[in-house]
Short mmCIF file of C-alpha atoms in Angstrom, two decimals:
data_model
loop_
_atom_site.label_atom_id
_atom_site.label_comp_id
_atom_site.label_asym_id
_atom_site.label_seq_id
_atom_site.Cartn_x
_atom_site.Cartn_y
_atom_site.Cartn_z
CA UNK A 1 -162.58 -205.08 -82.53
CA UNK A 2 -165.47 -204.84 -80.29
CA UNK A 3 -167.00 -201.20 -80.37
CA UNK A 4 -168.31 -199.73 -77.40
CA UNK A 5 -170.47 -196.57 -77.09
CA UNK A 6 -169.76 -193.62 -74.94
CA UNK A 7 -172.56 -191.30 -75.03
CA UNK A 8 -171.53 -189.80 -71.60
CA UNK A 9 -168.01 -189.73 -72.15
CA UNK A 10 -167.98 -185.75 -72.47
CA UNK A 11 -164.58 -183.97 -72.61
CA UNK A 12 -165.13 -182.55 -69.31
CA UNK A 13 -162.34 -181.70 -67.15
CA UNK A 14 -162.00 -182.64 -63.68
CA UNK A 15 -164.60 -181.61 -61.53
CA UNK A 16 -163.79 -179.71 -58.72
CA UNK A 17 -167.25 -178.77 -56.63
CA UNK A 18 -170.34 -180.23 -55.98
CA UNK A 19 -171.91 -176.94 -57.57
CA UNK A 20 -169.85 -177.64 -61.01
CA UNK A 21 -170.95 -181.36 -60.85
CA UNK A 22 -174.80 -180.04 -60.71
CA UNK A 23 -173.61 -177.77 -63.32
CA UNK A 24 -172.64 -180.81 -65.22
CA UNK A 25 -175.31 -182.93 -64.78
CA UNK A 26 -177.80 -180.25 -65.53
CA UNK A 27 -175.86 -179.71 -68.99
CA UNK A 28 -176.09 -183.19 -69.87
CA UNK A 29 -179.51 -183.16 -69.41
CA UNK A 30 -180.85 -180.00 -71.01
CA UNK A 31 -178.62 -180.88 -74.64
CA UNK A 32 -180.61 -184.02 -74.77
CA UNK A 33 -184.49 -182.85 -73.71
CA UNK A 34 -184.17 -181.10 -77.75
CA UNK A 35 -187.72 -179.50 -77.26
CA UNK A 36 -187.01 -176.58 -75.06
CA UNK A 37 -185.95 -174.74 -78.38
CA UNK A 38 -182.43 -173.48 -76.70
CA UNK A 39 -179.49 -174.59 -78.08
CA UNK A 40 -177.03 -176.03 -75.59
CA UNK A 41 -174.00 -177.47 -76.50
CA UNK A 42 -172.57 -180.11 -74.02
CA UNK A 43 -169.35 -180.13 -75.80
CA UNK A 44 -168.55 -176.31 -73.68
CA UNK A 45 -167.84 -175.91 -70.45
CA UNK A 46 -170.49 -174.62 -67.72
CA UNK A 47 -169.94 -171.20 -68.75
CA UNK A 48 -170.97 -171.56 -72.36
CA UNK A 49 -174.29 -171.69 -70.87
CA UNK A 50 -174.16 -168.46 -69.27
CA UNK A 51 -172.50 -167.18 -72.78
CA UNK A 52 -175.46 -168.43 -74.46
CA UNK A 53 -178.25 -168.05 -72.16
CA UNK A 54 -176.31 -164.63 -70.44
CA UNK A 55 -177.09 -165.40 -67.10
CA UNK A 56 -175.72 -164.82 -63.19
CA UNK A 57 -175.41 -167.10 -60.22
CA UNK A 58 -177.47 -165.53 -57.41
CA UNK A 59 -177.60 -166.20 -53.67
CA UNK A 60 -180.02 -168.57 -52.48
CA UNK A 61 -181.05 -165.59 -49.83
CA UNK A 62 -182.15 -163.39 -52.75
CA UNK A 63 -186.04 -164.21 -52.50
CA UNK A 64 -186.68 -160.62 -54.14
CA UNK A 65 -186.30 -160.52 -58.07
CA UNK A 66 -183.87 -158.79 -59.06
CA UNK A 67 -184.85 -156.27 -61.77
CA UNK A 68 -181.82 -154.29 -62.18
CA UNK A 69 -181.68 -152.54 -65.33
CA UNK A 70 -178.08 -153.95 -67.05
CA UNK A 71 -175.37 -151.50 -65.79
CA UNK A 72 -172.02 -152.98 -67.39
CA UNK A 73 -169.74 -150.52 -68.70
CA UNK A 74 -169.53 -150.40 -72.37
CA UNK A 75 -166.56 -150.14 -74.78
CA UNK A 76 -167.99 -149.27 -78.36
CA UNK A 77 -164.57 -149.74 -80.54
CA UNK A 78 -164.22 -153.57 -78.55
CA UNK A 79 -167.56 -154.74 -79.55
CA UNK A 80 -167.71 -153.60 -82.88
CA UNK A 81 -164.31 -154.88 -83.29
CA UNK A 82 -165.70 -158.23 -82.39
CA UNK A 83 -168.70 -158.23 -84.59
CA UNK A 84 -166.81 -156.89 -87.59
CA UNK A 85 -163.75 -159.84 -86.73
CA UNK A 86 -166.59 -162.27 -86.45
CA UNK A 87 -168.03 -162.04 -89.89
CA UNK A 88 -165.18 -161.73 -92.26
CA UNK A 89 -163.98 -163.63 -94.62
CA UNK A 90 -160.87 -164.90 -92.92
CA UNK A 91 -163.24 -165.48 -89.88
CA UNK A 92 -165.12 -168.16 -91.63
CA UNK A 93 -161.92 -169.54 -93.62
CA UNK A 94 -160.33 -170.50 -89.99
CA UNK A 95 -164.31 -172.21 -89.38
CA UNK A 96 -163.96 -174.26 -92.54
CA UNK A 97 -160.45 -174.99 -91.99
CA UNK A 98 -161.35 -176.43 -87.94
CA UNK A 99 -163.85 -178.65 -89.79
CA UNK A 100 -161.76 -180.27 -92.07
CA UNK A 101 -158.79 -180.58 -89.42
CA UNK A 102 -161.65 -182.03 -87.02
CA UNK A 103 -162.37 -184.14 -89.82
CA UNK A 104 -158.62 -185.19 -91.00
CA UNK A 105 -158.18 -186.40 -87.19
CA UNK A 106 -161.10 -188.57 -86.81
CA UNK A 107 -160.25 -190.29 -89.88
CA UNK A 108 -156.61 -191.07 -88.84
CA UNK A 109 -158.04 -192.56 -85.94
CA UNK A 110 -160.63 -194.54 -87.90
CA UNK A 111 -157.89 -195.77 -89.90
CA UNK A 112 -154.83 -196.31 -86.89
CA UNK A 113 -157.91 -198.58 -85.31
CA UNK A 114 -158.80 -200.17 -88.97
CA UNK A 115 -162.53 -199.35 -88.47
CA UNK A 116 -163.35 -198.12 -91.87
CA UNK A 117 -166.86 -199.24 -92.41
CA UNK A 118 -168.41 -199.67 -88.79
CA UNK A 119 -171.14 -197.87 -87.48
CA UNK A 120 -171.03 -194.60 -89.22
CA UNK A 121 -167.86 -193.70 -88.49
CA UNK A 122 -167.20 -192.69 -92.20
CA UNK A 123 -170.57 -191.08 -92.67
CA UNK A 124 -169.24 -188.06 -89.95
CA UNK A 125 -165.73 -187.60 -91.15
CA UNK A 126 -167.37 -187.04 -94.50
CA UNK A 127 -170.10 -184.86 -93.26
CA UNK A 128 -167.30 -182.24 -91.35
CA UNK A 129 -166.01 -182.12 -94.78
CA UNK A 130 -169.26 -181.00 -96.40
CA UNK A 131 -169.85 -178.87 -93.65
CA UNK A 132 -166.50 -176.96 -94.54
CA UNK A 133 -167.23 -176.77 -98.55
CA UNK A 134 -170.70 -175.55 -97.32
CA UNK A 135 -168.45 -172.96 -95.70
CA UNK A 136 -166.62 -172.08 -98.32
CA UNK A 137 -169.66 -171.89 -100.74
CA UNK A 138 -171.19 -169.59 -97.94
CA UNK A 139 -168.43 -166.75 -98.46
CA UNK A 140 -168.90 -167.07 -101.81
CA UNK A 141 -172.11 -165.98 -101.84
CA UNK A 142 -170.81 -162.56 -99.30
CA UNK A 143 -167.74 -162.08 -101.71
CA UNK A 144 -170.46 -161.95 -105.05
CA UNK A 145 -173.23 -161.08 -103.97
CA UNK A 146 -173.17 -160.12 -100.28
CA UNK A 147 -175.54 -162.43 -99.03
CA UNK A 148 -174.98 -163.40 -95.23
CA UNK A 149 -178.05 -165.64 -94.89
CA UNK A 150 -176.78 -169.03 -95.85
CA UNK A 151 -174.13 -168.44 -93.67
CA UNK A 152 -176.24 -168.77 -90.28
CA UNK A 153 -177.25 -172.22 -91.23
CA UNK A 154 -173.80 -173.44 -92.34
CA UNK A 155 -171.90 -172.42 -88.88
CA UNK A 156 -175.16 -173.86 -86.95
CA UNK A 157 -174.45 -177.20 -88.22
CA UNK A 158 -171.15 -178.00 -87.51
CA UNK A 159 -171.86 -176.69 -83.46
CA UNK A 160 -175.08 -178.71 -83.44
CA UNK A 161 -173.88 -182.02 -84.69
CA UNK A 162 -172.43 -183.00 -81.61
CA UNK A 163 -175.37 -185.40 -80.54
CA UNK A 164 -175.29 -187.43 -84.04
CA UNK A 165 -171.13 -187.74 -83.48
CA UNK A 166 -171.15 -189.33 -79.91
CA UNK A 167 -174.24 -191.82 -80.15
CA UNK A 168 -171.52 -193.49 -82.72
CA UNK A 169 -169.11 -195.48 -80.45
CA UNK A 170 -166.45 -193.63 -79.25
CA UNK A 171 -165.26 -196.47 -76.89
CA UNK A 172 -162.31 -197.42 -79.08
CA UNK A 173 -160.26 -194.87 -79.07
CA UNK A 174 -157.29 -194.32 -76.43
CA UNK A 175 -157.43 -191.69 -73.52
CA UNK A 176 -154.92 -189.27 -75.36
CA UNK A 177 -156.95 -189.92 -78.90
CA UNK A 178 -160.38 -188.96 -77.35
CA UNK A 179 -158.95 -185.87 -75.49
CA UNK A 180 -157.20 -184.91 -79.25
CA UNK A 181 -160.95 -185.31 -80.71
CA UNK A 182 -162.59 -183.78 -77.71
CA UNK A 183 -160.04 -180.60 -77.88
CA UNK A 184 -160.60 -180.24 -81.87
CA UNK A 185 -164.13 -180.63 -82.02
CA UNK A 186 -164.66 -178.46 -79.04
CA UNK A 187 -162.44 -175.30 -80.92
CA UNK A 188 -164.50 -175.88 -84.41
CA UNK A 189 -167.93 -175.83 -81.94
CA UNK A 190 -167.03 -172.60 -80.37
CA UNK A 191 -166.09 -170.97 -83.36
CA UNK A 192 -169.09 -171.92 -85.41
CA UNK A 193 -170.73 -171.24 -82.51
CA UNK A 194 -169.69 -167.71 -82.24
CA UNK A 195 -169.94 -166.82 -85.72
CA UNK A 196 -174.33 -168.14 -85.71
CA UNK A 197 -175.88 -165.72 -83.31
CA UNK A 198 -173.85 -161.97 -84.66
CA UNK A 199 -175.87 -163.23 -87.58
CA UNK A 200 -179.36 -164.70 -86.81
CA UNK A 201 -181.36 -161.36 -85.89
CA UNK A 202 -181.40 -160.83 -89.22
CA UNK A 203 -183.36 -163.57 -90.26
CA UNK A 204 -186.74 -162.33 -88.64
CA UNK A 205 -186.46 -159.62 -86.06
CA UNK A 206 -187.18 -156.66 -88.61
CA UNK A 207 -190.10 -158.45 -90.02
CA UNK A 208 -191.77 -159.33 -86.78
CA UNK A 209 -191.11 -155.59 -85.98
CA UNK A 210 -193.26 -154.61 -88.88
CA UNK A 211 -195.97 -156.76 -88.21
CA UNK A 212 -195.93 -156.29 -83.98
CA UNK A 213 -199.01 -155.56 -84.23
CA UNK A 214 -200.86 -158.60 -85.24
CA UNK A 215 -198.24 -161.29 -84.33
CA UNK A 216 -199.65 -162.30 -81.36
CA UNK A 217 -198.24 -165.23 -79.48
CA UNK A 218 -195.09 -164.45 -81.49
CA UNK A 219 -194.55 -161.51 -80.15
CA UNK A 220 -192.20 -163.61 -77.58
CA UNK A 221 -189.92 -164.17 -80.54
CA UNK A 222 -189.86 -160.50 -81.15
CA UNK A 223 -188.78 -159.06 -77.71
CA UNK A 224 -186.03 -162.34 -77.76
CA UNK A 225 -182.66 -160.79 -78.88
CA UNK A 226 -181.21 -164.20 -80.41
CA UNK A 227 -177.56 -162.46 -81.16
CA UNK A 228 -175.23 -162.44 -78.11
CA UNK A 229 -176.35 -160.03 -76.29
CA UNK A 230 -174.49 -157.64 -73.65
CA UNK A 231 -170.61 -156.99 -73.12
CA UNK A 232 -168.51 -158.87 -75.64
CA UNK A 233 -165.42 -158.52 -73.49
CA UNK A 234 -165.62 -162.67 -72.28
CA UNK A 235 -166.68 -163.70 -75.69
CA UNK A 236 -163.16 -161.77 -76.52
CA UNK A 237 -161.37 -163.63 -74.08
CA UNK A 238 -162.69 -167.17 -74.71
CA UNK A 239 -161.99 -166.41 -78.69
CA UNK A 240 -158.62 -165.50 -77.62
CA UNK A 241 -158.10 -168.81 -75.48
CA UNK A 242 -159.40 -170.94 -77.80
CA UNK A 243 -156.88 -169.32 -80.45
CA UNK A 244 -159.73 -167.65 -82.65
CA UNK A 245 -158.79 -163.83 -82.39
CA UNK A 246 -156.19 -161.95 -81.38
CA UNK A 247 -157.66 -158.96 -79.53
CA UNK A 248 -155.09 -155.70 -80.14
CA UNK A 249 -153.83 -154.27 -77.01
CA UNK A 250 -156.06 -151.00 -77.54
CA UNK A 251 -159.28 -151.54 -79.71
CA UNK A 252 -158.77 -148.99 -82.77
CA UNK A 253 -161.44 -146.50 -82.89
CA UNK A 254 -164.49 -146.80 -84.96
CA UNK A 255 -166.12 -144.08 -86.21
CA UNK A 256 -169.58 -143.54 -86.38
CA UNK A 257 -171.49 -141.86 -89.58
CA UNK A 258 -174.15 -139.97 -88.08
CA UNK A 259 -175.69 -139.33 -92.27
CA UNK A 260 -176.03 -142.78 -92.20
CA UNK A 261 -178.94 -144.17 -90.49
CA UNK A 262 -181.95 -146.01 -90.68
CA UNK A 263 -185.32 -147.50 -88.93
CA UNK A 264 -186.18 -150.77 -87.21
CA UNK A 265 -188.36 -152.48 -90.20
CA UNK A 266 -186.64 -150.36 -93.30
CA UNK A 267 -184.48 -152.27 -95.26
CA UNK A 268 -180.65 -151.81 -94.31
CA UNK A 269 -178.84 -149.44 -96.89
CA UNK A 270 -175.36 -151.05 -95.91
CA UNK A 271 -173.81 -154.20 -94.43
CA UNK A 272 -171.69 -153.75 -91.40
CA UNK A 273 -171.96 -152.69 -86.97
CA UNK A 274 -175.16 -150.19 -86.65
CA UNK A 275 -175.21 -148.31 -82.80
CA UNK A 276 -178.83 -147.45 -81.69
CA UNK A 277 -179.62 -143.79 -80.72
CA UNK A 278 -180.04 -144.78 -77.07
CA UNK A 279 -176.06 -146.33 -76.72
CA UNK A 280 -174.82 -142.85 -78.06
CA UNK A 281 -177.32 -140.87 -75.80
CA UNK A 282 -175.11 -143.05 -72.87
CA UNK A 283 -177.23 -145.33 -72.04
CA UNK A 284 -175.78 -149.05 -70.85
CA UNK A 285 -178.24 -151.36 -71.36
CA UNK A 286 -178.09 -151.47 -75.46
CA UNK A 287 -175.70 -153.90 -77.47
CA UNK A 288 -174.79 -153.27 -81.39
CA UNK A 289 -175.89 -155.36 -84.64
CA UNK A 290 -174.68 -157.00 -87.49
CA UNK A 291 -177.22 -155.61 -90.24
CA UNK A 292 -177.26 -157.12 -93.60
CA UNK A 293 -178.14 -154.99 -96.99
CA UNK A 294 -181.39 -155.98 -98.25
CA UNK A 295 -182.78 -157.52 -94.77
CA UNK A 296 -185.13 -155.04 -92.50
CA UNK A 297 -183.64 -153.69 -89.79
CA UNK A 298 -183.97 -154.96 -86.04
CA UNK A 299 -185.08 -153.47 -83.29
CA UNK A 300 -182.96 -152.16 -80.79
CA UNK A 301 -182.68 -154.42 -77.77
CA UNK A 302 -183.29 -152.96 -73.91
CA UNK A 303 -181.48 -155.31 -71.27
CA UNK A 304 -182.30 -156.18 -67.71
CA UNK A 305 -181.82 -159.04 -65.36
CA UNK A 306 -184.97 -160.81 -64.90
CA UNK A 307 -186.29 -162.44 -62.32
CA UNK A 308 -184.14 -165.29 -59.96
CA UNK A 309 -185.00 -168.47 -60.32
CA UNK A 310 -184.06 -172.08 -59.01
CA UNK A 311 -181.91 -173.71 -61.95
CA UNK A 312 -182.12 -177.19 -59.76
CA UNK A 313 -185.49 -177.40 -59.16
CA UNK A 314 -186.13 -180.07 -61.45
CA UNK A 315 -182.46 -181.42 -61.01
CA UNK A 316 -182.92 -182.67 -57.27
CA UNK A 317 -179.29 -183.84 -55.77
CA UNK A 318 -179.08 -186.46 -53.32
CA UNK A 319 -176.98 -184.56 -49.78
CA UNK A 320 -177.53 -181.58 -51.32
CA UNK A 321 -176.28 -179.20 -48.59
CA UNK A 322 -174.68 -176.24 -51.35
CA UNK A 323 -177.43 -173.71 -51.13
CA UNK A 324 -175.78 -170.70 -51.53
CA UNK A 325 -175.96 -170.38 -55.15
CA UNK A 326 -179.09 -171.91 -56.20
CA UNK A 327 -180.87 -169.12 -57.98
CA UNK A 328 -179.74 -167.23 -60.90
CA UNK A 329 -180.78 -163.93 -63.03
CA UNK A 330 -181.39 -164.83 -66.87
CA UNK A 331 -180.61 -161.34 -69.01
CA UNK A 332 -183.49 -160.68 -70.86
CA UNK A 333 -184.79 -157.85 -73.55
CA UNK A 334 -187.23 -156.27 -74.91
CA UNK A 335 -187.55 -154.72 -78.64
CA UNK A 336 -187.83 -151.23 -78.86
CA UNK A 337 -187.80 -148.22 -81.40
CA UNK A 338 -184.61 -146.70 -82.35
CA UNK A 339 -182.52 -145.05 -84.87
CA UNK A 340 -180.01 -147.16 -86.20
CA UNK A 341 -176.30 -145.63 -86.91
CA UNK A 342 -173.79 -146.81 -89.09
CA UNK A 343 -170.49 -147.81 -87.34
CA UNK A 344 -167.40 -147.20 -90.37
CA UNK A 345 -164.62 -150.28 -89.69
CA UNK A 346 -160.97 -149.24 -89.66
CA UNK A 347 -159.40 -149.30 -92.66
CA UNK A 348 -156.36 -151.06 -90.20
CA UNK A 349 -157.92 -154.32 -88.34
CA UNK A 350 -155.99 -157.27 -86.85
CA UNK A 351 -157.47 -160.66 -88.57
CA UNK A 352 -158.48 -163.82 -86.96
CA UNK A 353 -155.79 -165.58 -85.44
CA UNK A 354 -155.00 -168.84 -87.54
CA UNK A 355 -152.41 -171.22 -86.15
CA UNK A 356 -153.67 -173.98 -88.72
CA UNK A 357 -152.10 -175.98 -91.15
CA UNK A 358 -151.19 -175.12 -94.57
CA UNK A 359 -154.17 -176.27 -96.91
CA UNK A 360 -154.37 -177.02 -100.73
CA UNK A 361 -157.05 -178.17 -102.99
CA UNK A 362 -156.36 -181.02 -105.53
CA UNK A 363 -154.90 -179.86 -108.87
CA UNK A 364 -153.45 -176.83 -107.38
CA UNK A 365 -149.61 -176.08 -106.86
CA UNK A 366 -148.39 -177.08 -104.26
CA UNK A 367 -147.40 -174.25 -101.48
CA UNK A 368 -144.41 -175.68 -99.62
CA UNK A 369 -142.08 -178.62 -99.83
CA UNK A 370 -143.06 -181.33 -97.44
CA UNK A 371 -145.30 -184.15 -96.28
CA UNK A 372 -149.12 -183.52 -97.20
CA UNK A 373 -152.24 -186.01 -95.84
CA UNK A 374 -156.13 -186.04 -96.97
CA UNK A 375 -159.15 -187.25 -95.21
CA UNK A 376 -160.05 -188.59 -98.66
CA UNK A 377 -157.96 -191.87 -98.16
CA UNK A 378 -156.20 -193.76 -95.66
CA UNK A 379 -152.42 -193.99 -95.52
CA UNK A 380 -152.42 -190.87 -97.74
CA UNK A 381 -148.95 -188.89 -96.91
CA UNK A 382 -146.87 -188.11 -99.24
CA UNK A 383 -144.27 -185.79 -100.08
CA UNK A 384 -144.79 -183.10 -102.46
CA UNK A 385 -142.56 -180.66 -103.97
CA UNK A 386 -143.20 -176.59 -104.16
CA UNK A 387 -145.00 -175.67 -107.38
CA UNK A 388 -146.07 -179.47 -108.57
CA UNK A 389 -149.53 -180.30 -108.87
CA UNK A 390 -151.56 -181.52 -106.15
CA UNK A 391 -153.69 -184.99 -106.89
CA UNK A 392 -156.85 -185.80 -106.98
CA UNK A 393 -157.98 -188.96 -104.71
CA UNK A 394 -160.71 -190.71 -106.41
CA UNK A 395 -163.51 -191.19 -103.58
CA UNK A 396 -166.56 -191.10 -101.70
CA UNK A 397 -165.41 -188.26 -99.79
CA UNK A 398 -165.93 -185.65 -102.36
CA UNK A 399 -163.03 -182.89 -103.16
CA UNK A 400 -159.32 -183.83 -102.46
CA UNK A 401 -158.29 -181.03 -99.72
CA UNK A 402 -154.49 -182.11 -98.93
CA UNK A 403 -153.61 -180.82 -95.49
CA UNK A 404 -150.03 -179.66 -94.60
CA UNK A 405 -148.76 -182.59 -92.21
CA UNK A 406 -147.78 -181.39 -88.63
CA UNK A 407 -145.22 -183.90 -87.97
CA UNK A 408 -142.50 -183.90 -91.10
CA UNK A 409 -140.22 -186.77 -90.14
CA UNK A 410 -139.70 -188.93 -92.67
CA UNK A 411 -141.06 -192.34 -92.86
CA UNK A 412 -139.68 -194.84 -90.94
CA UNK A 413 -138.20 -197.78 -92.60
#
């Protein structure tokens, strides 16, 4: 069979505007121009760049920059309900669990098409499966030891792989097969992708604080919140839609403990949601953290709008006659001094939604009666009884994860 590579083919729907095709185009371009240091993942729709960059569309009229100080209302117990859903255990399970579904798909494909062996077909169903042990091996290290770190870099991968998958030809697959790979890959992106940022100001934000005053050109990287800044309440609904949470109808109140507080630059006493000073003095324009024990604290983060500028400049469109919404307002921040608060989690919390398969390691009972597959070899489904042991598939995919089989007919004759 002839392969055929479909770099462009990207799981968009259909497009509906002339302002959503710029939008397109301009997304196509910007994921593959690497160097700009922003992190852009064409697999989302236009609005993952303004959930990633935070920005607004803006008349073309506005010629005055718009330096608004950011005035959306703020609901404490929602966004440290989101923060707190977005770094637990179960959170990353459902992550590591996407990546090996993502991964279980592509290889039935693969095999349905009998292209074992081209390209590097193989090499990236194996690698989603790394990426979920990597996962796993990740909330080990919180569960033992409490160490969030490795974590950032595991999510990151699986989100940011998505240029290595589609330079491998894609061609062969069917219409229905490549929206089935689009629609998996696309959940496991946004929930990796979710899970990175609540966790990346603590990699160097409390140390550039401490050394402000002789960082010099890096002082850029200090004012930069790199979390998701702002309102959480669309990065609630998009987890919802995409089957990640399950927001509770009312958010349950989270208390704060005023006797437990600390500085930007001291190391964090306890892992968990801080508030700065200036959100319970009523101010707006302040979001919450995700501090980890034994990293220095952040800063607190001031937001504004910025000012307007002309996203199409460099994208010129032939008949271009839209100009209404040419110019938009990027959020941005600036690092300030604060005094951090510790935000208590509910003893009562709902947990990630998870409307995934059953999943069982090799040499482990087996959970329910019924047909199980693994990525680990082709043709693998079989029927396994409750409480017999799972087996091991000798191969060059690494650890035999058997995966509870959606469809339970039994084998045709």
């Amino acid at each position: 069979m002839q392969l055929h590579n479909q770099q462009d083919a990207l799981p968009w729907p259909a497009v509906t505007s002339r302002r959503e095709h710029r939008c397109r185009r301009l997304y196509r371009t910007t994921a593959r121009q690497s160097g700009n240091g922003i992190a852009i993942n064409p697999i989302q729709s236009f609005e993952g760049i303004g959930r990633q960059t935070r920005c607004r569309i803006e008349p073309q009229a506005m010629r005055e920059p718009n330096l608004k100080p950011y005035d959306v209302p703020r609901n404490l117990d929602q966004d440290a309900w989101f923060l707190y859903q977005t770094t637990s255990i179960p959170y990353y399970e459902l992550c590591a669990r996407l990546c090996e579904e993502f991964a279980e798909l592509y290889n039935r494909f693969i095999t349905g098409h009998g292209l074992h062996g081209a390209a590097r077909l193989d090499y990236w169903v194996s690698r989603y499966l790394t990426h979920a042990e990597n996962i796993r091996r990740g909330t080990g290290f919180i569960k033992h030891g409490g160490d969030y770190m490795p974590m950032i870099d595991y999510l990151n991968a699986p989100a940011t792989d998505f240029r290595g998958l589609v330079e491998q030809p894609l061609g062969w697959m069917s219409e229905e097969q490549r929206e089935q790979w689009d629609n998996s890959f696309q959940r496991l992106s946004y929930a990796c992708g979710t899970g990175t940022p609540v966790l990346r100001n603590n990699l160097t934000k409390g140390r550039h604080w401490l050394n402000r005053a002789s960082i010099g050109g890096d002082r850029v990287y200090l004012e930069r919140d790199d979390s998701d800044p702002g309102d959480t309440a669309d990065a609630i609904r998009h987890a919802k839609e995409h089957g990640l949470l399950s927001p509770p109808i009312t958010f349950p109140k989270h208390p704060i403990d005023a006797a437990q507080k600390a500085h930007p630059g001291s190391v964090c006493p306890r892992t968990g949601v801080w508030v700065p000073k200036q959100w319970l003095d009523g101010a707006n324009d302040f979001s919450l953290a995700f501090c980890v024990q034994g990293q220095p604290m952040q800063p607190a983060y001031q937001m504004h709008w910025g000012k307007p500028y002309d996203i199409w400049a460099d994208f010129p469109m032939p008949d271009d006659d839209d100009a209404e919404e040419r110019l938009i307002t990027p959020l941005e921040t600036t690092a300030v001094d604060t005094t951090w608060y510790f935000v208590l989690q509910p003893a009562a919390h709902a947990a990630p939604a998870d409307h995934l398969p059953l999943r069982c390691e090799a040499g482990q009972a087996c959970p329910k009666s019924g047909y199980w597959i693994t990525p680990s070899k082709s043709g693998s489904r079989r029927y396994f009884q409750q409480g017999t042991p799972m087996l091991e598939v000798i191969s060059d995919y690494g650890s035999t994860i058997w995966q509870w089989d959606s469809d339970q007919s039994d084998p045709k004759l």
